[in-house]
Amino acid sequence: MSLKRIPFLLIPVCMICAAGLFIACGKSPSGPDNGPTPSVLTVEFTGGDKPSLRLEASNEEAVSAGNETDRSCSDTGSECEVTATWTICPDEDFQSYALYRSTSPGIAADHENAELLTVFTDANQRYFEDATVELGVTYYYAVRTGNGTGVFAWSNEAEITTPGAPTPSVLTAIAGATEVALSWTSCPDEDFARYTLYRSYVAGIAGDTLSAEKLGVFTDPGVLAFNDSTLTQTTAYYALRTTNDAGLSVWSNEETAVLRGCTVVAWGGNDYGQCDVPSPNNGFIAVAAGGGHSLGLRNDSTIVAWGNNSFGQCDVPSPNNGFTAIAAGYDYSLGLRDDGSIVAWGRNDCGQCDVPSPNTGFIAVSAGGGLHSLGLRNDSSISAWGWNSDGQCDVPSPNSDFMAVAGGWAHSLGLKSNGSIVAWGYNGYGLCDVPLPNSSFIAVAAGWAHSLGLKSNGSIVAWGRNNYSQCTVPSPNSAFIAVAAGAYHSLGLKSNGSIVAWGSNDYGQCTVPSPNSGFTAVAAGVSHSLGLREE
């Protein structure tokens, strides 16, 4: 008997049956080659680009004191984060994803020297936000997928370099008498976005921007200076935040500035001691002169008053703080607070101290040489009260668009934003007849019977009574930056810091003490004059 070759024995066995168990030949339940299905990994930098973290110019990220986030990139002032995303493993026996990170390539071959960031056992978990990265570093990521039999498969290795933080600027603050000059070094980065300048009256701006005031946002990298003349306290702190296109920012150094303030120089009539400036004579930022008394505003927002006190015009009401401007009438005083209210004290027989309601929203004050008061509101309207014998309190319509006020004995002046002057009240001597062209004015002052207007070209226009030559401006009539009007004399402050005085000099009110230099402000009373001089 001969044996025959059985053909089917030459066919590879694809299926073996044993005890009801069938195993697929050449394919495990996990994936190809008896291993899990590998994921495809991608990474991207999401720190500065996340909408909630982007530092827009109009709404930069604010950090409150005591709540600063602990982050690896905290020195930048914004989040530094990489998001890793991978495809889902479809295998039924999936067990875990393990995400590794290294600063060297080749994680799969040497994962023991890589950092294991996290392990997920949920097959549907497909991303991780790595908030522990640093700026300007190249990172490598890989995902190792494991199955129930202990077999692993590596994803591709993804590489990313995080963006660098902006180059920080070095900030410098130089305090003057009444303002602070700020400058900073330029950011040379190509991805520069903006500088944001902050001021606070509490140290530690970088950790507490909610307590700081944003002074300006500058998108031009060539803008490297700013003058701050709006301080309400003696000591201020400054910091500059530089932001790049990625939304990352870095702080400059924090600078402290202490205003030097000015000394008060007084001359002329001194029958009430109105020229005897109290000690210490320093730290002043504004002055005002009345009938026989004087006022000085210090850089700590307090008022000093001296001279005639027969009506209590030198008794500053308590609390004596928070003042931003002052004015002196014949026998009374006015102080403007930082909350927009006016405080009035002294003689009140004509209601000159009865501030109209609502006593809010004021931004400037003027006390007439007589017995009436003026207040400029933040809606550009004027409120007037007190003695109204000649209509000096009847503001002409439309009562709007004003930017400055001044009160004389029985007339009033208002400067419009278009550079024209409106005058009302007593018009003897042509006090209310503003000379033509009535334009290009930037400041006004009112004496007992004369008026002054400062033009944008630095010249002074004077009109009204001229019996003491108070309207005859000395030559050269140029380079003036401020004006003041007394009873019968006038003062002009030049851009070089000198004072020019003309008109009645019966009490020496026009004899400016030497050295006539370094002045920053002037004020004229009935028969005395005041000047602020830099210390």
Coordinates of C-alpha atoms in Angstrom, one line a residue:
M1 CA 0.0 0.0 0.0
S2 CA 1.3 3.4 -0.9
L3 CA 0.9 6.6 1.1
K4 CA -0.5 9.7 -0.5
R5 CA 0.6 13.2 0.4
I6 CA -2.4 15.0 1.9
P7 CA -2.4 18.5 0.3
F8 CA -4.1 20.3 3.2
L9 CA -1.3 19.5 5.5
L10 CA 0.9 21.7 3.4
I11 CA -1.4 24.7 4.1
P12 CA -0.4 26.7 7.1
V13 CA -2.7 26.2 10.0
C14 CA -4.6 29.4 10.6
M15 CA -6.8 28.3 13.3
I16 CA -6.3 25.8 16.1
C17 CA -9.2 24.6 18.2
A18 CA -8.4 23.6 21.7
A19 CA -10.9 23.4 24.5
G20 CA -13.2 25.9 22.7
L21 CA -10.4 28.6 22.6
F22 CA -9.7 30.2 19.2
I23 CA -6.7 32.5 18.8
A24 CA -6.2 34.6 15.7
C25 CA -3.0 33.8 14.0
G26 CA -0.7 36.8 13.3
K27 CA -2.8 39.4 15.2
S28 CA -3.3 40.0 18.9
P29 CA -6.4 41.7 20.4
S30 CA -4.2 44.9 20.9
G31 CA -2.9 45.8 17.6
P32 CA -0.2 45.0 15.0
D33 CA 2.7 42.9 16.0
N34 CA 1.1 41.9 19.3
G35 CA 1.5 45.5 20.7
P36 CA -0.9 48.3 21.4
T37 CA -1.8 50.8 18.7
P38 CA 0.7 53.7 19.0
S39 CA -0.6 57.3 19.3
V40 CA 0.4 60.2 17.1
L41 CA 1.6 63.1 19.2
T42 CA 1.6 66.8 18.6
V43 CA 2.7 69.7 20.9
E44 CA 2.1 73.4 20.8
F45 CA 2.9 76.4 23.0
T46 CA -0.3 77.7 24.5
G47 CA 0.9 79.9 27.4
G48 CA 0.6 83.4 25.8
D49 CA -2.0 82.5 23.2
K50 CA -4.7 81.3 25.5
P51 CA -7.5 83.9 25.3
S52 CA -7.8 84.1 29.1
L53 CA -4.1 84.8 29.4
R54 CA -3.4 87.0 26.5
L55 CA -2.3 90.4 27.8
E56 CA -4.2 92.9 25.6
A57 CA -3.4 96.6 25.8
S58 CA -6.9 97.4 27.1
N59 CA -7.2 94.6 29.6
E60 CA -3.8 93.4 30.9
E61 CA -3.7 90.6 33.4
A62 CA -4.1 91.9 36.9
V63 CA -2.6 90.3 40.0
S64 CA -3.8 91.1 43.4
A65 CA -1.7 91.1 46.5
G66 CA -1.3 87.7 48.1
N67 CA -2.7 85.9 45.1
E68 CA 0.3 85.6 42.8
T69 CA 0.2 82.2 41.1
D70 CA 3.1 79.8 41.7
R71 CA 4.4 79.2 38.2
S72 CA 7.7 78.3 36.5
C73 CA 7.5 81.4 34.4
S74 CA 6.4 83.7 37.2
D75 CA 9.2 86.1 36.4
T76 CA 7.5 86.9 33.1
G77 CA 4.2 87.9 34.6
S78 CA 2.2 85.5 32.4
E79 CA 1.6 81.7 32.0
C80 CA 4.2 79.5 30.2
E81 CA 2.6 76.3 29.0
V82 CA 2.9 73.6 26.4
T83 CA -0.1 71.5 25.4
A84 CA 0.5 67.9 24.3
T85 CA -2.2 66.2 22.2
W86 CA -2.3 62.6 21.0
T87 CA -4.6 60.3 19.1
I88 CA -6.7 57.8 21.0
C89 CA -5.8 54.1 21.3
P90 CA -8.7 52.0 20.0
D91 CA -7.6 48.7 21.5
E92 CA -9.9 46.8 23.8
D93 CA -7.1 45.9 26.1
F94 CA -5.8 49.4 26.5
Q95 CA -4.3 50.0 29.9
S96 CA -2.5 53.4 30.0
Y97 CA -0.8 56.4 28.4
A98 CA 2.5 57.6 29.9
L99 CA 3.7 61.0 28.8
Y100 CA 7.4 61.7 29.0
R101 CA 9.4 64.9 28.6
S102 CA 13.1 65.5 28.1
T103 CA 15.5 68.2 27.0
S104 CA 17.4 65.6 24.9
P105 CA 16.0 63.6 21.9
G106 CA 15.6 59.8 22.0
I107 CA 13.1 59.3 24.8
A108 CA 12.0 55.9 23.6
A109 CA 15.5 54.5 23.7
D110 CA 16.3 56.1 27.1
H111 CA 13.1 56.8 28.8
E112 CA 14.6 56.2 32.3
N113 CA 16.5 59.4 31.9
A114 CA 13.4 61.3 30.8
E115 CA 10.8 62.9 33.1
L116 CA 7.5 61.1 33.5
L117 CA 5.0 63.9 33.5
T118 CA 1.7 61.9 34.0
V119 CA 0.0 58.6 33.5
F120 CA -3.6 58.3 32.3
T121 CA -5.7 55.1 32.4
D122 CA -8.7 56.6 30.6
A123 CA -8.3 55.7 26.9
N124 CA -10.3 58.8 25.9
Q125 CA -7.8 61.2 27.6
R126 CA -6.0 62.8 24.7
Y127 CA -4.2 65.9 26.0
F128 CA -2.1 67.3 28.8
E129 CA -1.2 70.9 29.7
D130 CA 2.4 71.1 30.8
A131 CA 2.7 74.3 32.9
T132 CA 6.2 73.5 34.3
V133 CA 8.2 74.5 31.2
E134 CA 10.6 77.4 31.1
L135 CA 11.0 80.0 28.4
G136 CA 13.5 79.7 25.6
V137 CA 14.1 75.9 26.1
T138 CA 13.8 73.1 23.6
Y139 CA 11.7 70.1 24.8
Y140 CA 11.0 66.6 23.5
Y141 CA 7.8 64.7 24.3
A142 CA 6.7 61.1 23.7
V143 CA 3.7 59.0 24.7
R144 CA 4.1 55.4 25.7
T145 CA 0.9 53.4 25.3
G146 CA 0.6 50.1 27.3
N147 CA -1.9 47.2 27.1
G148 CA -3.1 44.6 29.5
T149 CA -0.4 42.1 28.7
G150 CA 2.4 44.6 29.6
V151 CA 3.3 45.4 26.0
F152 CA 4.1 49.0 25.2
A153 CA 4.2 51.1 22.0
W154 CA 5.8 54.5 21.6
S155 CA 4.4 57.5 19.7
N156 CA 6.4 59.7 17.5
E157 CA 8.7 62.1 19.4
A158 CA 7.5 65.7 19.2
E159 CA 9.9 68.6 19.6
I160 CA 9.1 72.2 20.6
T161 CA 11.1 75.3 21.6
T162 CA 9.2 77.6 23.9
P163 CA 9.4 81.3 23.1
G164 CA 11.7 83.6 25.0
A165 CA 10.6 86.2 27.5
P166 CA 10.9 89.9 26.3
T167 CA 14.1 91.7 27.1
P168 CA 13.4 93.7 30.3
S169 CA 13.8 97.4 30.3
V170 CA 15.7 99.3 33.0
L171 CA 13.5 102.1 34.4
T172 CA 14.8 105.4 35.7
A173 CA 12.7 107.9 37.7
I174 CA 13.9 111.5 38.4
A175 CA 11.7 113.4 40.8
G176 CA 11.3 117.2 40.4
A177 CA 9.5 119.7 42.4
T178 CA 6.0 118.7 41.2
E179 CA 6.5 115.9 38.6
V180 CA 8.5 112.8 37.9
A181 CA 10.5 112.3 34.7
L182 CA 10.5 108.6 33.7
S183 CA 12.7 107.0 31.1
W184 CA 13.6 103.4 30.2
T185 CA 15.9 101.4 28.0
S186 CA 14.6 100.1 24.7
C187 CA 13.4 96.5 24.1
P188 CA 15.4 95.2 21.0
D189 CA 13.2 92.2 20.4
E190 CA 11.6 91.7 17.0
D191 CA 8.4 90.4 18.6
F192 CA 8.0 93.4 20.8
A193 CA 4.3 94.3 21.4
R194 CA 4.1 97.1 24.0
Y195 CA 5.3 98.8 27.1
T196 CA 2.8 99.4 30.0
L197 CA 3.8 101.9 32.6
Y198 CA 2.3 101.6 36.1
R199 CA 2.3 103.9 39.2
S200 CA 1.4 103.0 42.7
Y201 CA 1.6 104.6 46.1
V202 CA 2.4 101.2 47.6
A203 CA 5.6 99.3 46.8
G204 CA 5.4 95.9 45.0
I205 CA 3.6 96.7 41.7
A206 CA 4.6 93.5 40.0
G207 CA 2.8 91.4 42.6
D208 CA -0.2 93.8 43.0
T209 CA -1.2 95.5 39.8
L210 CA -4.8 96.0 41.2
S211 CA -3.4 98.6 43.5
A212 CA -1.5 100.3 40.7
E213 CA -2.6 102.9 38.1
K214 CA -1.9 102.3 34.5
L215 CA -0.3 105.6 33.2
G216 CA 0.1 104.6 29.6
V217 CA 0.4 101.8 27.0
F218 CA 3.0 102.4 24.3
T219 CA 3.1 100.2 21.2
D220 CA 6.0 102.0 19.6
P221 CA 9.3 100.5 20.9
G222 CA 10.9 103.9 20.3
V223 CA 8.8 105.6 23.0
L224 CA 11.2 105.7 26.0
A225 CA 10.1 108.5 28.2
F226 CA 7.0 109.8 30.1
N227 CA 6.5 112.8 32.5
D228 CA 4.1 112.2 35.4
S229 CA 2.6 115.4 36.7
T230 CA -0.6 114.0 38.2
L231 CA 0.8 112.8 41.6
T232 CA -1.4 113.2 44.6
Q233 CA 1.1 112.0 47.2
T234 CA 4.7 112.8 47.9
T235 CA 6.1 109.3 47.3
A236 CA 5.3 107.1 44.3
Y237 CA 6.5 103.8 42.9
Y238 CA 6.8 103.0 39.2
A239 CA 7.3 99.8 37.1
L240 CA 7.3 99.1 33.4
R241 CA 5.9 95.9 31.9
T242 CA 7.2 94.8 28.5
T243 CA 5.0 92.4 26.5
N244 CA 5.8 90.4 23.3
D245 CA 3.6 89.1 20.5
A246 CA 3.2 85.7 22.3
G247 CA 1.5 87.5 25.2
L248 CA 4.5 87.0 27.5
S249 CA 5.6 89.9 29.6
V250 CA 8.5 90.8 31.9
W251 CA 8.8 93.5 34.6
S252 CA 11.5 96.2 34.8
N253 CA 13.0 97.2 38.1
E254 CA 10.7 99.2 40.4
E255 CA 11.7 102.8 40.9
T256 CA 10.8 105.0 43.9
A257 CA 10.3 108.7 43.4
V258 CA 9.9 111.4 46.1
L259 CA 8.8 114.8 45.0
R260 CA 11.2 117.5 46.0
G261 CA 8.5 120.2 46.1
C262 CA 9.2 123.9 46.1
T263 CA 9.8 126.8 48.5
V264 CA 7.5 129.8 48.6
V265 CA 8.9 133.2 47.9
A266 CA 6.7 136.1 49.0
W267 CA 7.0 139.9 48.5
G268 CA 5.0 143.1 48.8
G269 CA 2.5 144.1 51.5
N270 CA 3.1 142.3 54.7
D271 CA 0.8 144.1 57.2
Y272 CA -0.8 140.8 58.2
G273 CA 2.2 138.6 57.9
Q274 CA 1.0 137.3 54.5
C275 CA 4.6 137.2 53.3
D276 CA 6.0 135.4 56.4
V277 CA 6.0 131.8 55.1
P278 CA 5.7 129.3 57.9
S279 CA 8.5 126.9 58.6
P280 CA 9.4 124.5 57.1
N281 CA 9.3 126.3 53.8
N282 CA 9.6 123.3 51.5
G283 CA 7.5 120.7 49.7
F284 CA 5.0 123.1 48.2
I285 CA 3.3 122.4 44.9
A286 CA 0.8 125.3 44.6
V287 CA 0.2 128.8 46.0
A288 CA -2.7 131.2 46.3
A289 CA -2.9 134.9 47.4
G290 CA -5.9 136.6 48.9
G291 CA -6.7 140.0 50.4
G292 CA -4.2 139.7 53.3
H293 CA -3.6 136.0 53.6
S294 CA -1.8 133.3 51.7
L295 CA -2.2 129.6 51.0
G296 CA 0.3 126.9 50.2
L297 CA -0.5 123.3 49.0
R298 CA 2.1 120.8 50.0
N299 CA 3.0 117.6 48.1
D300 CA 1.5 115.6 50.9
S301 CA -1.9 117.1 50.0
T302 CA -2.2 119.3 53.1
I303 CA -2.8 123.1 53.1
V304 CA -0.7 125.7 55.0
A305 CA -2.4 129.1 55.6
W306 CA -0.9 132.3 57.0
G307 CA -1.6 136.0 57.2
N308 CA -4.9 137.8 58.1
N309 CA -7.2 135.4 60.0
S310 CA -9.9 137.8 61.1
F311 CA -12.6 135.7 59.4
G312 CA -10.9 132.3 60.1
Q313 CA -9.7 132.2 56.5
C314 CA -6.4 130.6 57.7
D315 CA -8.2 127.9 59.8
V316 CA -8.1 125.0 57.4
P317 CA -11.0 122.6 58.3
S318 CA -10.2 119.1 59.4
P319 CA -9.2 116.7 58.0
N320 CA -6.5 118.7 56.4
N321 CA -5.5 116.2 53.7
G322 CA -6.5 115.0 50.2
F323 CA -6.4 118.5 48.6
T324 CA -5.3 118.9 45.0
A325 CA -5.9 122.7 44.4
I326 CA -6.4 125.9 46.3
A327 CA -7.8 129.4 45.8
A328 CA -7.8 132.5 48.0
G329 CA -10.5 135.2 48.0
Y330 CA -10.5 138.5 49.7
D331 CA -11.2 137.1 53.2
Y332 CA -12.0 133.4 52.5
S333 CA -10.4 130.3 51.2
L334 CA -11.2 127.3 48.9
G335 CA -9.7 123.9 48.7
L336 CA -10.4 121.2 46.1
R337 CA -10.3 117.6 47.3
D338 CA -9.2 114.6 45.4
D339 CA -12.8 113.3 45.5
G340 CA -14.0 116.3 43.5
S341 CA -15.6 118.2 46.4
I342 CA -14.8 121.8 47.4
V343 CA -14.1 122.8 51.0
A344 CA -14.7 126.5 51.8
W345 CA -13.9 128.5 54.9
G346 CA -13.6 132.1 56.1
R347 CA -15.8 135.1 55.5
N348 CA -19.3 134.0 54.2
D349 CA -21.5 137.1 54.4
C350 CA -22.4 136.8 50.7
G351 CA -22.6 133.0 50.6
Q352 CA -19.2 132.7 49.0
C353 CA -18.5 129.6 51.1
D354 CA -21.8 127.9 50.4
V355 CA -20.8 125.5 47.7
P356 CA -23.8 124.5 45.6
S357 CA -25.1 121.0 45.7
P358 CA -24.1 118.5 44.5
N359 CA -20.6 119.2 45.9
T360 CA -19.0 116.7 43.6
G361 CA -17.3 116.4 40.3
F362 CA -15.2 119.6 40.5
I363 CA -11.8 119.8 38.8
A364 CA -10.8 123.4 39.4
V365 CA -11.6 126.3 41.7
S366 CA -11.3 130.1 41.7
A367 CA -12.0 132.7 44.4
G368 CA -12.9 136.1 43.1
G369 CA -11.1 139.1 44.4
G370 CA -14.4 140.2 45.7
L371 CA -16.8 137.9 47.4
H372 CA -17.9 135.3 44.8
S373 CA -16.6 131.8 43.9
L374 CA -16.3 129.7 40.8
G375 CA -15.9 125.9 40.3
L376 CA -15.3 124.0 37.1
R377 CA -17.0 120.7 36.9
N378 CA -15.8 117.5 35.1
D379 CA -18.6 117.9 32.6
S380 CA -16.9 121.2 31.6
S381 CA -19.7 123.4 33.1
I382 CA -19.1 126.2 35.6
S383 CA -20.9 126.7 39.0
A384 CA -20.8 130.2 40.5
W385 CA -22.0 131.3 43.9
G386 CA -21.7 134.2 46.4
W387 CA -21.9 137.9 45.7
N388 CA -23.8 138.6 42.5
S389 CA -24.1 142.4 42.4
D390 CA -23.4 142.6 38.7
G391 CA -24.3 139.2 37.4
Q392 CA -20.8 137.8 38.0
C393 CA -22.4 134.5 39.1
D394 CA -24.7 134.3 36.1
V395 CA -22.8 132.0 33.7
P396 CA -23.8 132.7 30.1
S397 CA -25.4 130.0 28.0
P398 CA -24.3 127.6 26.8
N399 CA -22.6 126.6 30.1
S400 CA -20.4 123.9 28.6
D401 CA -17.1 123.2 27.1
F402 CA -15.1 125.3 29.6
M403 CA -11.6 124.3 30.6
A404 CA -10.5 127.1 33.1
V405 CA -12.1 129.8 35.2
A406 CA -11.0 133.0 37.0
G407 CA -12.9 135.5 39.2
G408 CA -12.2 139.2 39.6
W409 CA -13.8 141.7 42.0
A410 CA -17.2 141.7 40.3
H411 CA -16.6 139.9 36.9
S412 CA -15.7 136.4 35.8
L413 CA -13.8 134.7 33.0
G414 CA -14.2 131.3 31.5
L415 CA -11.8 129.7 29.0
K416 CA -13.4 127.5 26.4
S417 CA -11.7 124.4 24.9
N418 CA -11.6 126.1 21.5
G419 CA -9.3 128.8 23.0
S420 CA -11.9 131.6 23.3
I421 CA -12.7 133.5 26.5
V422 CA -16.2 134.2 27.8
A423 CA -16.5 137.1 30.2
W424 CA -19.5 138.2 32.3
G425 CA -20.4 140.4 35.2
Y426 CA -19.4 144.1 35.7
N427 CA -18.2 145.6 32.5
G428 CA -16.9 148.9 33.6
Y429 CA -13.5 149.7 31.9
G430 CA -14.4 147.1 29.3
L431 CA -13.6 144.2 31.7
C432 CA -15.8 141.8 29.7
D433 CA -14.8 143.0 26.2
V434 CA -12.3 140.4 25.2
P435 CA -9.9 141.9 22.5
L436 CA -10.0 140.4 19.1
P437 CA -9.1 137.9 17.9
N438 CA -10.7 136.0 20.7
S439 CA -8.9 132.8 20.0
S440 CA -5.8 130.7 20.9
F441 CA -6.0 131.5 24.6
I442 CA -4.6 128.8 27.0
A443 CA -5.0 130.5 30.5
V444 CA -6.9 133.4 32.1
A445 CA -6.6 135.6 35.2
A446 CA -8.8 138.3 36.7
G447 CA -7.8 141.2 38.9
W448 CA -10.1 143.7 40.6
A449 CA -10.7 145.7 37.4
H450 CA -8.6 144.1 34.7
S451 CA -8.3 140.8 32.9
L452 CA -5.4 138.8 31.5
G453 CA -5.3 136.1 28.8
L454 CA -2.3 134.0 27.9
K455 CA -2.0 133.0 24.2
S456 CA -0.6 129.8 22.9
N457 CA 2.3 131.7 21.4
G458 CA 3.5 132.8 24.8
S459 CA 2.2 136.4 24.6
I460 CA -0.2 138.0 27.1
V461 CA -3.3 140.0 26.2
A462 CA -4.5 142.5 28.9
W463 CA -7.7 144.6 29.0
G464 CA -9.8 146.7 31.5
R465 CA -8.7 149.4 33.8
N466 CA -5.1 150.6 33.3
N467 CA -4.7 153.3 36.0
Y468 CA -1.5 151.6 37.3
S469 CA -0.4 150.3 33.9
Q470 CA -1.5 146.8 35.0
C471 CA -2.6 146.2 31.4
T472 CA 0.7 147.4 29.8
V473 CA 2.6 144.2 29.4
P474 CA 6.4 144.8 29.4
S475 CA 8.4 144.1 26.3
P476 CA 9.3 141.5 25.1
N477 CA 5.8 140.1 25.3
S478 CA 6.8 136.5 24.7
A479 CA 7.8 133.2 26.3
F480 CA 5.2 133.4 29.1
I481 CA 3.8 130.2 30.5
A482 CA 1.5 131.4 33.3
V483 CA -0.3 134.6 34.4
A484 CA -1.7 136.0 37.7
A485 CA -3.7 139.2 38.4
G486 CA -3.7 141.1 41.7
A487 CA -5.8 144.1 42.7
Y488 CA -3.9 146.5 40.5
H489 CA -0.8 144.6 39.4
S490 CA 0.0 141.7 37.1
L491 CA 2.5 138.8 37.1
G492 CA 3.8 136.7 34.2
L493 CA 5.9 133.6 34.5
K494 CA 8.5 133.1 31.7
S495 CA 9.6 129.7 30.3
N496 CA 13.1 130.4 31.7
G497 CA 11.7 130.4 35.3
S498 CA 11.8 134.2 35.8
I499 CA 8.9 136.4 36.8
V500 CA 7.9 139.6 35.2
A501 CA 5.7 142.0 37.3
W502 CA 4.0 145.3 36.3
G503 CA 1.3 147.7 37.6
S504 CA 0.9 149.1 41.1
N505 CA 4.1 148.7 43.1
D506 CA 3.0 150.8 46.2
Y507 CA 3.9 147.9 48.5
G508 CA 6.8 146.4 46.5
Q509 CA 4.5 143.7 45.0
C510 CA 6.2 144.1 41.6
T511 CA 9.7 144.0 43.0
V512 CA 10.6 140.3 42.5
P513 CA 13.3 139.2 45.0
S514 CA 16.7 138.1 43.7
P515 CA 17.5 135.6 42.3
N516 CA 14.7 135.9 39.8
S517 CA 15.0 132.3 38.5
G518 CA 13.8 128.8 39.1
F519 CA 10.1 129.7 39.6
T520 CA 7.4 127.3 38.6
A521 CA 4.2 129.1 39.6
V522 CA 2.9 132.6 40.5
A523 CA 0.0 134.1 42.5
A524 CA -1.1 137.7 43.0
G525 CA -3.0 139.0 46.0
V526 CA -4.3 142.5 46.7
S527 CA -1.0 144.0 47.5
H528 CA 1.4 141.0 47.7
S529 CA 2.8 138.4 45.4
L530 CA 3.9 134.7 45.7
G531 CA 6.1 132.5 43.6
L532 CA 7.0 128.9 43.8
R533 CA 10.7 128.2 43.4
E534 CA 12.3 124.8 42.9
E535 CA 14.3 123.6 45.8

